[in-house]
mmCIF file of C-alpha atoms in Angstrom:
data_model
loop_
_atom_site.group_PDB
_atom_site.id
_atom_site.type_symbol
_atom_site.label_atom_id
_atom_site.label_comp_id
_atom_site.label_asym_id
_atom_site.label_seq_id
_atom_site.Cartn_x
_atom_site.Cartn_y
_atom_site.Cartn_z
ATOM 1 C CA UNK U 1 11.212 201.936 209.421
ATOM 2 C CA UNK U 2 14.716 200.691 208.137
ATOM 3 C CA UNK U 3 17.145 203.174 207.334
ATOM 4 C CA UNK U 4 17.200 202.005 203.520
ATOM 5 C CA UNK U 5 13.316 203.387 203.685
ATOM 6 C CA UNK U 6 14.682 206.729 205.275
ATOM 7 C CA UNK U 7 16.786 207.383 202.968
ATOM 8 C CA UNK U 8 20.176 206.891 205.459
ATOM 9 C CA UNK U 9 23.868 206.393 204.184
ATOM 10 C CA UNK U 10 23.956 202.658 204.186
ATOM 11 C CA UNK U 11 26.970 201.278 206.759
ATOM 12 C CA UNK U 12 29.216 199.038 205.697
ATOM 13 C CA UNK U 13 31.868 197.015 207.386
ATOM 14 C CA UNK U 14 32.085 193.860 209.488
ATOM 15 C CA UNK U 15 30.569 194.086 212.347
ATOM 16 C CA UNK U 16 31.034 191.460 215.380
ATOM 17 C CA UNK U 17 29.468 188.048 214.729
ATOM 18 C CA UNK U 18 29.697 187.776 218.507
ATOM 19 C CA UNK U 19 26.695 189.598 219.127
ATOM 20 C CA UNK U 20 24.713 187.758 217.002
ATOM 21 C CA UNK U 21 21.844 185.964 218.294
ATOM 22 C CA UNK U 22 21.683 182.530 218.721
ATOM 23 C CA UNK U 23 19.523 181.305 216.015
ATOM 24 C CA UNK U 24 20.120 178.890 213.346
ATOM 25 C CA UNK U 25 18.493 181.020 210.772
ATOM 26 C CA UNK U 26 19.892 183.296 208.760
ATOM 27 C CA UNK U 27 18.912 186.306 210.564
ATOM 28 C CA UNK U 28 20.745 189.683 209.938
ATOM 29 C CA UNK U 29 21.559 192.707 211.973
ATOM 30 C CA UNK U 30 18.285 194.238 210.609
ATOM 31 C CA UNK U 31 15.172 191.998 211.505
ATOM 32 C CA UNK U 32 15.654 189.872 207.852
ATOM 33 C CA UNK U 33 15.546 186.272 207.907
ATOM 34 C CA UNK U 34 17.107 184.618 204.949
ATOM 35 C CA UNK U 35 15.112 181.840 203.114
ATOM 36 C CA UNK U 36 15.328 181.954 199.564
ATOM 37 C CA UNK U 37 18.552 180.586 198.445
ATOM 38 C CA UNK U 38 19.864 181.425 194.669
ATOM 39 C CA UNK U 39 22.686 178.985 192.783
ATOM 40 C CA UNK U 40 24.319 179.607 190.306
ATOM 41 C CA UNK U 41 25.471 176.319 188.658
ATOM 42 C CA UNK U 42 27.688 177.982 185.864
ATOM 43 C CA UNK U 43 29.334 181.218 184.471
ATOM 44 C CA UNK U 44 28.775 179.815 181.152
ATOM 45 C CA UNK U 45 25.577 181.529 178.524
ATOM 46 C CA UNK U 46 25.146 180.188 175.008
ATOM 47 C CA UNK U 47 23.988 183.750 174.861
ATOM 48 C CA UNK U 48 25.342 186.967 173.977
ATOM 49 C CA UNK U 49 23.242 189.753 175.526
ATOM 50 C CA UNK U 50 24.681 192.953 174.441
ATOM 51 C CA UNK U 51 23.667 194.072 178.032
ATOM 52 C CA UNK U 52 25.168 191.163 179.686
ATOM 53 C CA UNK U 53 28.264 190.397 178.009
ATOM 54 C CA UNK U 54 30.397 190.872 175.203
ATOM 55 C CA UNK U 55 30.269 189.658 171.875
ATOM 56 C CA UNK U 56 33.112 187.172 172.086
ATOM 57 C CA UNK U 57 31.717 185.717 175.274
ATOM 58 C CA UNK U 58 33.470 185.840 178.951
ATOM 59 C CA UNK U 59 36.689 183.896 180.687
ATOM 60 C CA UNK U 60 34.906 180.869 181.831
ATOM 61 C CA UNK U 61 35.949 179.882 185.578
ATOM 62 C CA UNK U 62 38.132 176.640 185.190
ATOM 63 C CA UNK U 63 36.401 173.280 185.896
ATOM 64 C CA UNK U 64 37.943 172.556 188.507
ATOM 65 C CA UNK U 65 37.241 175.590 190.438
ATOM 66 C CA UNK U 66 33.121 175.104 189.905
ATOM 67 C CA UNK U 67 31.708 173.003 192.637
ATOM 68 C CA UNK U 68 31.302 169.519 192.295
ATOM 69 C CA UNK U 69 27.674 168.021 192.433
ATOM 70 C CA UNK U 70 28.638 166.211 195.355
ATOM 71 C CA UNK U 71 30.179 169.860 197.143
ATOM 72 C CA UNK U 72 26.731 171.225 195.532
ATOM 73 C CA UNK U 73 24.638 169.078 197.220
ATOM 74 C CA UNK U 74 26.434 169.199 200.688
ATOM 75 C CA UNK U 75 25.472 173.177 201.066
ATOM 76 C CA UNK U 76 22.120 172.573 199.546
ATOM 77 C CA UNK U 77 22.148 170.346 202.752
ATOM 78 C CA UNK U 78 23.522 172.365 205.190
ATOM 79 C CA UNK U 79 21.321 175.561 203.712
ATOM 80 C CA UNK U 80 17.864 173.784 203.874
ATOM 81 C CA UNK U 81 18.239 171.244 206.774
ATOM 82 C CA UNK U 82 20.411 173.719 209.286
ATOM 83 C CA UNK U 83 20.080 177.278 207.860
ATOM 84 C CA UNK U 84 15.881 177.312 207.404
ATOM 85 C CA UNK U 85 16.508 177.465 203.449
ATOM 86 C CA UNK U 86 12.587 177.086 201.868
ATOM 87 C CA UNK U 87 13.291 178.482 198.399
ATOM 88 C CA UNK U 88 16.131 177.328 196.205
ATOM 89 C CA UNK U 89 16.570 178.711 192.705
ATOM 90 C CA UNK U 90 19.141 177.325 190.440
ATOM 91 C CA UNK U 91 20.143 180.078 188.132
ATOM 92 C CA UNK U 92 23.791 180.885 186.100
ATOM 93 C CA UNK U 93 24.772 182.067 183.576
ATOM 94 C CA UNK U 94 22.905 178.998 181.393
ATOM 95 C CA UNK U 95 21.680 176.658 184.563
ATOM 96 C CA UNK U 96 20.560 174.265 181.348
ATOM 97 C CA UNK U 97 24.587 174.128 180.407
ATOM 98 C CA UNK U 98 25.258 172.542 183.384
ATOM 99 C CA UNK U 99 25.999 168.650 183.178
ATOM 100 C CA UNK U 100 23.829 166.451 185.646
ATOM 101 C CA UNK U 101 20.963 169.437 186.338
ATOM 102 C CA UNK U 102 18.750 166.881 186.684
ATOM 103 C CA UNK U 103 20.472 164.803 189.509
ATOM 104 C CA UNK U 104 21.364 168.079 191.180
ATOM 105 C CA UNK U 105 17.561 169.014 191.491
ATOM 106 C CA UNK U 106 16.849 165.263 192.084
ATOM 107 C CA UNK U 107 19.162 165.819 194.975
ATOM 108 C CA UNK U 108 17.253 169.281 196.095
ATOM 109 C CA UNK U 109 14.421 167.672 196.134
ATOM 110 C CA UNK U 110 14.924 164.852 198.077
ATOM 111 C CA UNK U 111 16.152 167.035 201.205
ATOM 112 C CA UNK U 112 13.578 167.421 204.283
ATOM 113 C CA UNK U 113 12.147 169.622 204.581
ATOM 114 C CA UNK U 114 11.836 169.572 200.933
ATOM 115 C CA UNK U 115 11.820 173.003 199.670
ATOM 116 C CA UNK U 116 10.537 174.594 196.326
ATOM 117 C CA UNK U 117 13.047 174.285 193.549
ATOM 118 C CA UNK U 118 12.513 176.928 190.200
ATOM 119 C CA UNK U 119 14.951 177.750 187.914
ATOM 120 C CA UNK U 120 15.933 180.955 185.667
ATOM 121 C CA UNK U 121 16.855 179.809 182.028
ATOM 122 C CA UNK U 122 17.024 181.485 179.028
ATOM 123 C CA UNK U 123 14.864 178.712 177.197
ATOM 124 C CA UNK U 124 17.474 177.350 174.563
ATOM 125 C CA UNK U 125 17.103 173.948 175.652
ATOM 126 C CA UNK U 126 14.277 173.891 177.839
ATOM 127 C CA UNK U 127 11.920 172.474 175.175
ATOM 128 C CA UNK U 128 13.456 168.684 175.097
ATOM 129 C CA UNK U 129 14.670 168.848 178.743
ATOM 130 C CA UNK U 130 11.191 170.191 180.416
ATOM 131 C CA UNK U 131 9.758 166.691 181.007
ATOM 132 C CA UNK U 132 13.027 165.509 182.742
ATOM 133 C CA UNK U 133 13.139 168.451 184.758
ATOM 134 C CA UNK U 134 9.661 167.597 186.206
ATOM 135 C CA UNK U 135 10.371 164.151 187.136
ATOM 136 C CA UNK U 136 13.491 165.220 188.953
ATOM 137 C CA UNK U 137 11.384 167.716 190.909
ATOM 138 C CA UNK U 138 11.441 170.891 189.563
ATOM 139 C CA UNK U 139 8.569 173.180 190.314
ATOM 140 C CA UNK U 140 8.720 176.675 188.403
ATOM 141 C CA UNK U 141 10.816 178.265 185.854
ATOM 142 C CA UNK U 142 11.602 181.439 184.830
ATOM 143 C CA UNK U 143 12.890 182.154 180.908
ATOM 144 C CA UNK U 144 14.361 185.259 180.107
ATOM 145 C CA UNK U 145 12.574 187.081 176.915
ATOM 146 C CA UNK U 146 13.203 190.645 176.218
ATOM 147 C CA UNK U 147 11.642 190.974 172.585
ATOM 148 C CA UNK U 148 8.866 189.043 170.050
ATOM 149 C CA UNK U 149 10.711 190.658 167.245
ATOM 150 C CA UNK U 150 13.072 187.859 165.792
ATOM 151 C CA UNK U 151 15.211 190.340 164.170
ATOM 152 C CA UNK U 152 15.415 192.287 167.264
ATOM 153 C CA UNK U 153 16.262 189.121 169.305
ATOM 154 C CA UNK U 154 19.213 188.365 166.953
ATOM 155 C CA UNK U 155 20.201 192.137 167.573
ATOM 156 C CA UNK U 156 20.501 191.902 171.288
ATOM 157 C CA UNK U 157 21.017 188.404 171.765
ATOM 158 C CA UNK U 158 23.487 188.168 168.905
ATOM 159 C CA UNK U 159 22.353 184.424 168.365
ATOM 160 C CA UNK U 160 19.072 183.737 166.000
ATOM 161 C CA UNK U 161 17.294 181.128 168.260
ATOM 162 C CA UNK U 162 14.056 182.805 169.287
ATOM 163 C CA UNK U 163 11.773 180.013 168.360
ATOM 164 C CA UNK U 164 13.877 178.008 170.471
ATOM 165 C CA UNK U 165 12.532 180.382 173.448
ATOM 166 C CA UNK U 166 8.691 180.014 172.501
ATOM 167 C CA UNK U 167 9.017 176.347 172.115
ATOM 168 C CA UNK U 168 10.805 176.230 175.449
ATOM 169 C CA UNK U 169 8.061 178.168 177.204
ATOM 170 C CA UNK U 170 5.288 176.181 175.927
ATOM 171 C CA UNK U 171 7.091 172.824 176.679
ATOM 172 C CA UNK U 172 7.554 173.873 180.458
ATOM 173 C CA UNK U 173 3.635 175.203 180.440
ATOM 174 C CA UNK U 174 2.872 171.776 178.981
ATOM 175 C CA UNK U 175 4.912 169.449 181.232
ATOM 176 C CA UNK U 176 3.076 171.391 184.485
ATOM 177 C CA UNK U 177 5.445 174.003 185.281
ATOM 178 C CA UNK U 178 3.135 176.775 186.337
ATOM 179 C CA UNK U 179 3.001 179.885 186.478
ATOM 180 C CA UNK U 180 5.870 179.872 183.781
ATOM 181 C CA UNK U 181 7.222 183.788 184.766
ATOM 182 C CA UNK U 182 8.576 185.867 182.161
ATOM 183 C CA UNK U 183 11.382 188.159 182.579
ATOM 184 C CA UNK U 184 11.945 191.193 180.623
ATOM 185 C CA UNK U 185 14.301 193.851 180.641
ATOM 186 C CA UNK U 186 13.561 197.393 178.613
ATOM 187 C CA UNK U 187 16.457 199.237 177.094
ATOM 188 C CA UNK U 188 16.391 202.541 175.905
ATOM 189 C CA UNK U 189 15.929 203.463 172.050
ATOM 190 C CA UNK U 190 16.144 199.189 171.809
ATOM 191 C CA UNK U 191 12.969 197.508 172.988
ATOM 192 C CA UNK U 192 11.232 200.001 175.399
ATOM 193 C CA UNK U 193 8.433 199.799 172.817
ATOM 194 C CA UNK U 194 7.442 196.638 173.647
ATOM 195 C CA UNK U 195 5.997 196.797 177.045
ATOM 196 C CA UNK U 196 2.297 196.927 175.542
ATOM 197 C CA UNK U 197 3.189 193.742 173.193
ATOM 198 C CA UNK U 198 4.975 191.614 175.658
ATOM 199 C CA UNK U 199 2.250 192.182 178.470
ATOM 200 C CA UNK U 200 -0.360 191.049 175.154
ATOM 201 C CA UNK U 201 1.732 188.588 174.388
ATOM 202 C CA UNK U 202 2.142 186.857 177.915
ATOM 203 C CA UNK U 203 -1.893 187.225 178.537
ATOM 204 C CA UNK U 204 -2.619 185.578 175.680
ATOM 205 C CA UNK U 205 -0.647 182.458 176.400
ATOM 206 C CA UNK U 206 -0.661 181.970 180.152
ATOM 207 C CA UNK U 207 2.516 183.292 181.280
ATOM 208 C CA UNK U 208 3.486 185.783 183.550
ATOM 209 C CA UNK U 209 5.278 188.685 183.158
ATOM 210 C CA UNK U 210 7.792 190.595 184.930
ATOM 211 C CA UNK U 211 9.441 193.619 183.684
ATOM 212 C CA UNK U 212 12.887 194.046 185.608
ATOM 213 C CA UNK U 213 15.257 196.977 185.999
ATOM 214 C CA UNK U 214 18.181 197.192 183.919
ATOM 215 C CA UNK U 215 20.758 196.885 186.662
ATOM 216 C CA UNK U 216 24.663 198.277 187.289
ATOM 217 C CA UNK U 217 25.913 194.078 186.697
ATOM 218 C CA UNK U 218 27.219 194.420 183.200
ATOM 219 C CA UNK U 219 30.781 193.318 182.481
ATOM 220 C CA UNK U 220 31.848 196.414 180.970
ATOM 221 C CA UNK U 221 30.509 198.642 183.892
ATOM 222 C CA UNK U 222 29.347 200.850 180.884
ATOM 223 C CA UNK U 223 25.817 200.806 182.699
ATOM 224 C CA UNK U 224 23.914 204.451 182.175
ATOM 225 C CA UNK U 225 21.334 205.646 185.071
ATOM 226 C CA UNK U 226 19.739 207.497 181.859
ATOM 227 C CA UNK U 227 19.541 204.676 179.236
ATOM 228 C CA UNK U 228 17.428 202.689 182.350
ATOM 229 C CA UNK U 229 13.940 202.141 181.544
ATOM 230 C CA UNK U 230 12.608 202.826 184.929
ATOM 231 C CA UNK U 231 9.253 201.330 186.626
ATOM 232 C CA UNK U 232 7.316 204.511 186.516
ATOM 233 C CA UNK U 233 7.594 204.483 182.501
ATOM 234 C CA UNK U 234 6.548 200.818 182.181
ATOM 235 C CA UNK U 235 3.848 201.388 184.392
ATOM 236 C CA UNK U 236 2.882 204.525 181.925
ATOM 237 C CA UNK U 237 3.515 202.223 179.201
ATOM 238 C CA UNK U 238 1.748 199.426 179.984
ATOM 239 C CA UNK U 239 -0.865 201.682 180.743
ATOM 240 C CA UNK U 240 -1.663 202.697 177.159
ATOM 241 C CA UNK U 241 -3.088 199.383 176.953
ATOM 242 C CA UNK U 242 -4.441 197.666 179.949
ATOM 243 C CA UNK U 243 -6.047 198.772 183.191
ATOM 244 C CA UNK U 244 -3.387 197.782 186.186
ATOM 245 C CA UNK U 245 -4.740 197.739 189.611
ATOM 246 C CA UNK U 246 -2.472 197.059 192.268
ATOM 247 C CA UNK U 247 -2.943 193.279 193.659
ATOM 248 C CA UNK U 248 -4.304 192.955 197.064
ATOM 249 C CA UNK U 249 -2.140 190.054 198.496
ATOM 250 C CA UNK U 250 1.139 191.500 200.543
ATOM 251 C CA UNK U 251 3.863 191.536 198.738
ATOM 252 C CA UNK U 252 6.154 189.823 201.349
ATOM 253 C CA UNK U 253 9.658 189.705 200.357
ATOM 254 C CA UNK U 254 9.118 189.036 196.902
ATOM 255 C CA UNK U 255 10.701 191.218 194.636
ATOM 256 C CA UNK U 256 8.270 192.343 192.397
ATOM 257 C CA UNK U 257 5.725 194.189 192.467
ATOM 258 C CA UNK U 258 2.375 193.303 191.092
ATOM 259 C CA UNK U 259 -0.584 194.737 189.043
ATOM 260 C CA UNK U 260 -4.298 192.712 188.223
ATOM 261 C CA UNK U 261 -4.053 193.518 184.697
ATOM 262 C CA UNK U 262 -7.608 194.376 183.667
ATOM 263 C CA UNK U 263 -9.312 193.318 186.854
ATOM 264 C CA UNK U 264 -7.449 189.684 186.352
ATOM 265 C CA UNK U 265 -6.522 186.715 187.177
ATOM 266 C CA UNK U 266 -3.405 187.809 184.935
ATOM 267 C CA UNK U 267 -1.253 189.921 186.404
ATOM 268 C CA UNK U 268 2.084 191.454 186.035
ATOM 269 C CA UNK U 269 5.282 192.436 188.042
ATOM 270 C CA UNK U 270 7.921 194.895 188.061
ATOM 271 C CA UNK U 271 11.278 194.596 189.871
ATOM 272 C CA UNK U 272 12.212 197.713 190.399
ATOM 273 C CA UNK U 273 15.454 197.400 192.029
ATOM 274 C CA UNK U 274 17.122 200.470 190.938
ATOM 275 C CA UNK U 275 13.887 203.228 191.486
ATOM 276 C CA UNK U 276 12.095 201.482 194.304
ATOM 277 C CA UNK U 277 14.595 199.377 196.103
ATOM 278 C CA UNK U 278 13.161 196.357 198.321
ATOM 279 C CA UNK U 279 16.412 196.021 200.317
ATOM 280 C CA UNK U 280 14.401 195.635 203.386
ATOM 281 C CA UNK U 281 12.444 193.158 202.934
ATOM 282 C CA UNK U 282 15.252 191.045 201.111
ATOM 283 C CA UNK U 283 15.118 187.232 201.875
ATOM 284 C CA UNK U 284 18.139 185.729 200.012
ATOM 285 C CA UNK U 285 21.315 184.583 199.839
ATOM 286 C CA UNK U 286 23.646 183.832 196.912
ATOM 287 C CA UNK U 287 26.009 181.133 195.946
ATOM 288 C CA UNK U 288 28.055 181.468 193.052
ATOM 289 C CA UNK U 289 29.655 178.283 191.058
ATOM 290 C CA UNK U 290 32.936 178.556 192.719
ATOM 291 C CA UNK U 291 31.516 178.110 195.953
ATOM 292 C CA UNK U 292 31.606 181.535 197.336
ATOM 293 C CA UNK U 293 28.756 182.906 199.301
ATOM 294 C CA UNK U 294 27.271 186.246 198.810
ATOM 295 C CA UNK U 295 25.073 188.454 201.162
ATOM 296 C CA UNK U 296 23.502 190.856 198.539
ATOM 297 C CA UNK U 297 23.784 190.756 194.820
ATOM 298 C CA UNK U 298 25.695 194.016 194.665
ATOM 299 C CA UNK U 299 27.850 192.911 197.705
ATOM 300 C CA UNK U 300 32.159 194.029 197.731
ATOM 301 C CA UNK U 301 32.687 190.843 199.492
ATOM 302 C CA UNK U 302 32.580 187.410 199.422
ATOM 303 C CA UNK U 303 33.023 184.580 202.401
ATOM 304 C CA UNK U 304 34.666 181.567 200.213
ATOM 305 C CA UNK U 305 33.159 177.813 201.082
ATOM 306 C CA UNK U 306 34.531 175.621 198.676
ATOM 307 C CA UNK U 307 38.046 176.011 200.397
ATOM 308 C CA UNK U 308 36.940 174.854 203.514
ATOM 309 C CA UNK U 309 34.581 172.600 202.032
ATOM 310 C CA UNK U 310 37.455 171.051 200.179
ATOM 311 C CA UNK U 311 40.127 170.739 203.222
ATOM 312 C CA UNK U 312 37.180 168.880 205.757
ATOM 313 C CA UNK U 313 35.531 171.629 207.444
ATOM 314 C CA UNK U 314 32.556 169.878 209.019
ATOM 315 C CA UNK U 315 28.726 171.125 208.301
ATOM 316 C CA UNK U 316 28.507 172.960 211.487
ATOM 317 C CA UNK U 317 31.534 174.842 210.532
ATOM 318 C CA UNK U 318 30.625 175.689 207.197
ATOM 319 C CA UNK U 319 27.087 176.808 208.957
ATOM 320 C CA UNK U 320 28.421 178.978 211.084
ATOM 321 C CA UNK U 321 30.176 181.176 208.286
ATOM 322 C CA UNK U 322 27.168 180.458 206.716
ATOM 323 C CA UNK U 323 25.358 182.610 209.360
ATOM 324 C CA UNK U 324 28.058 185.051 210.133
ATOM 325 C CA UNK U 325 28.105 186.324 206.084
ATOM 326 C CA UNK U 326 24.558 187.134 206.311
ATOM 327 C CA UNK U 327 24.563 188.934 209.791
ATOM 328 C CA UNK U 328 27.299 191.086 208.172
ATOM 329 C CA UNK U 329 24.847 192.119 205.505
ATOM 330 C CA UNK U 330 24.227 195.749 204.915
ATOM 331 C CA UNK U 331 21.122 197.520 204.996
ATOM 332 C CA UNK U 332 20.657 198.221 201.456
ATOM 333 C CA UNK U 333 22.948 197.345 198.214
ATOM 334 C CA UNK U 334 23.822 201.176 198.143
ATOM 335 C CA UNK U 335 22.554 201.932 194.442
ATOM 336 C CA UNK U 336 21.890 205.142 195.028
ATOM 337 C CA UNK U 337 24.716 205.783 197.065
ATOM 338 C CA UNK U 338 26.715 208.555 196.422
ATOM 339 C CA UNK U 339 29.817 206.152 197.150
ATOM 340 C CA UNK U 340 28.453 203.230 195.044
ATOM 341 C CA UNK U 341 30.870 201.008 192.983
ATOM 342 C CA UNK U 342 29.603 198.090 190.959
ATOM 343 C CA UNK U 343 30.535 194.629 191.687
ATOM 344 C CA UNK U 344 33.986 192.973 190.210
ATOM 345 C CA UNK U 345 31.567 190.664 189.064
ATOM 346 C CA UNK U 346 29.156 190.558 186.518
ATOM 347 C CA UNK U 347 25.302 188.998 186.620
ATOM 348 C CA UNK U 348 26.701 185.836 184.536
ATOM 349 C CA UNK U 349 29.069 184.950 187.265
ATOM 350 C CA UNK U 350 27.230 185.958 190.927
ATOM 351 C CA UNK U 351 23.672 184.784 189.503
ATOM 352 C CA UNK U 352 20.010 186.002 188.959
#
């Protein structure tokens, strides 16, 4: 029993590296092990999610402070061949904005031992670039879709490019990335009547579907406990149409939790990160486009790489902070702390 499950004032701080143990991992002060490994390879969205950012868009980080593929590919290196990295999802912002995506998952793939490359997108471009991502080794993608209503998708999108997303989805199906997961997010009095059609919808054509949390990462920190669609009312939702039975495999540190929808094989998921948080069985660790590392996606702090990576720190150096960010992590990200303040930084900049 952690004390996120009991309910305990989460401690923050830094505590002493020194008594660490020595592992290579990326072990923490609280029995988690660190595996799954989330990029971000830009700030940028051709998106404008009225829930992510504003209307006119965000200040982009300057080129020159984004990593390099080279400086990219050095602490995918030092994550999955020193640090026990398994898992590596490229995310952004727009991961499909980024110049040479291919040759950085090329790269990914060709470190051993190889790990499992997927990718969060928002579909825009996926539909002539699915093939290539294949061949360069990628294994699973995620696209963003919070609506089948076009007019609705123009509304909270503020771009009119939902066929874009359907043809994007059923190009990665096609070129063999499967499961292709679908992630939606309910808002209040927008599309919280849609849990019943998107579940439908996702059945029908062999996706999967994951209903996530709206969650305290929006630029104008204008996020609303009460506007939050929360788990339990999906689950009620959803329940209106389909039978959900919980699914018998463990859970593990994935995020979501899963239903057999109608005795299955479909199922669906719900990350519930707000109402049922998972801090304790959290396996990841975050790096953003300017190189810094995070420990938690709703972290204060953040233990900047690309300067040393830039002025010859050598691998084992860079490892070693490496391991000392995530032993610092805290027990839980402190949502429903009393003391809670969101992060400086929005999603588009730390990264699904």
């Amino acid at each position: 029993m952690t004390a996120v499950e009991l309910g305990l004032p989460v401690v923050r701080g830094t505590p002493d590296a020194s008594t660490r143990p020595n592992t290579p991992g990326l072990v923490d002060r609280f029995g988690r092990v660190a595996t799954d490994l989330r990029v971000s390879l830009t700030d940028r969205c051709n998106l404008r999610c009225t829930y992510c950012m504003p209307a006119e868009g965000l200040d982009w980080l300057p080129q020159p402070e984004v990593l390099s593929d080279d400086e990219l590919a050095r602490l995918l290196a030092i994550a999955v061949t020193r640090l026990g990295v398994t898992d590596v999802r490229f995310t952004g912002g727009e991961p499909l904005l980024r110049r040479g995506l291919e040759d950085v998952i090329s790269a990914t793939a060709a470190l051993r031992p190889r790990p499992k490359i997927s990718m969060t997108t928002n579909g825009l471009s996926l539909a002539r670039r699915a093939d290539s991502l294949v061949a360069a080794g990628l294994n699973r993608v995620n696209v963003s879709l919070d609506t089948l209503d076009r007019a609705r998708f123009h509304e909270l999108t503020r771009r009119d490019r939902l066929h874009d997303v359907f043809e994007g989805m059923a190009a990665a199906r096609a070129a063999g990335l499967d499961p292709v997961k679908v992630n939606s997010v309910l808002l209040r009095g927008v599309n919280e009547d849609e849990a019943v059609p998107l579940l439908r919808f996702a059945v029908e054509n062999g996706y999967q579907l994951r209903f996530i949390e709206q969650m305290p990462l929006d630029p104008q920190h204008g996020w609303d406990r009460t506007s939050m669609v929360t788990a339990a009312e999906i689950l009620d939702s959803l329940a209106t149409g389909f039978t959900l039975t919980p699914e018998p495999a463990a859970r593990g540190g994935a995020p979501a939790e899963r239903w057999l929808v109608d005795g299955g094989p479909a199922v669906v998921g719900v990350i519930a990160s707000v109402t049922r948080p998972f801090c304790a069985a959290c396996d990841r660790t975050r790096l953003t486009a300017d190189g810094q590392l995070r420990n938690c996606l709703f972290s204060q702090s953040e233990t900047d790489l690309r300067a040393p990576l830039r002025s010859g720190a050598s691998d084992d150096e860079i490892a070693d902070m490496w391991r000392a960010t995530m032993w610092a992590k805290a027990a839980g990200h402190g949502i429903n702390d009393a003391g809670f303040h969101q992060p400086d930084r929005p999603m588009s900049a730390i990264g699904g």
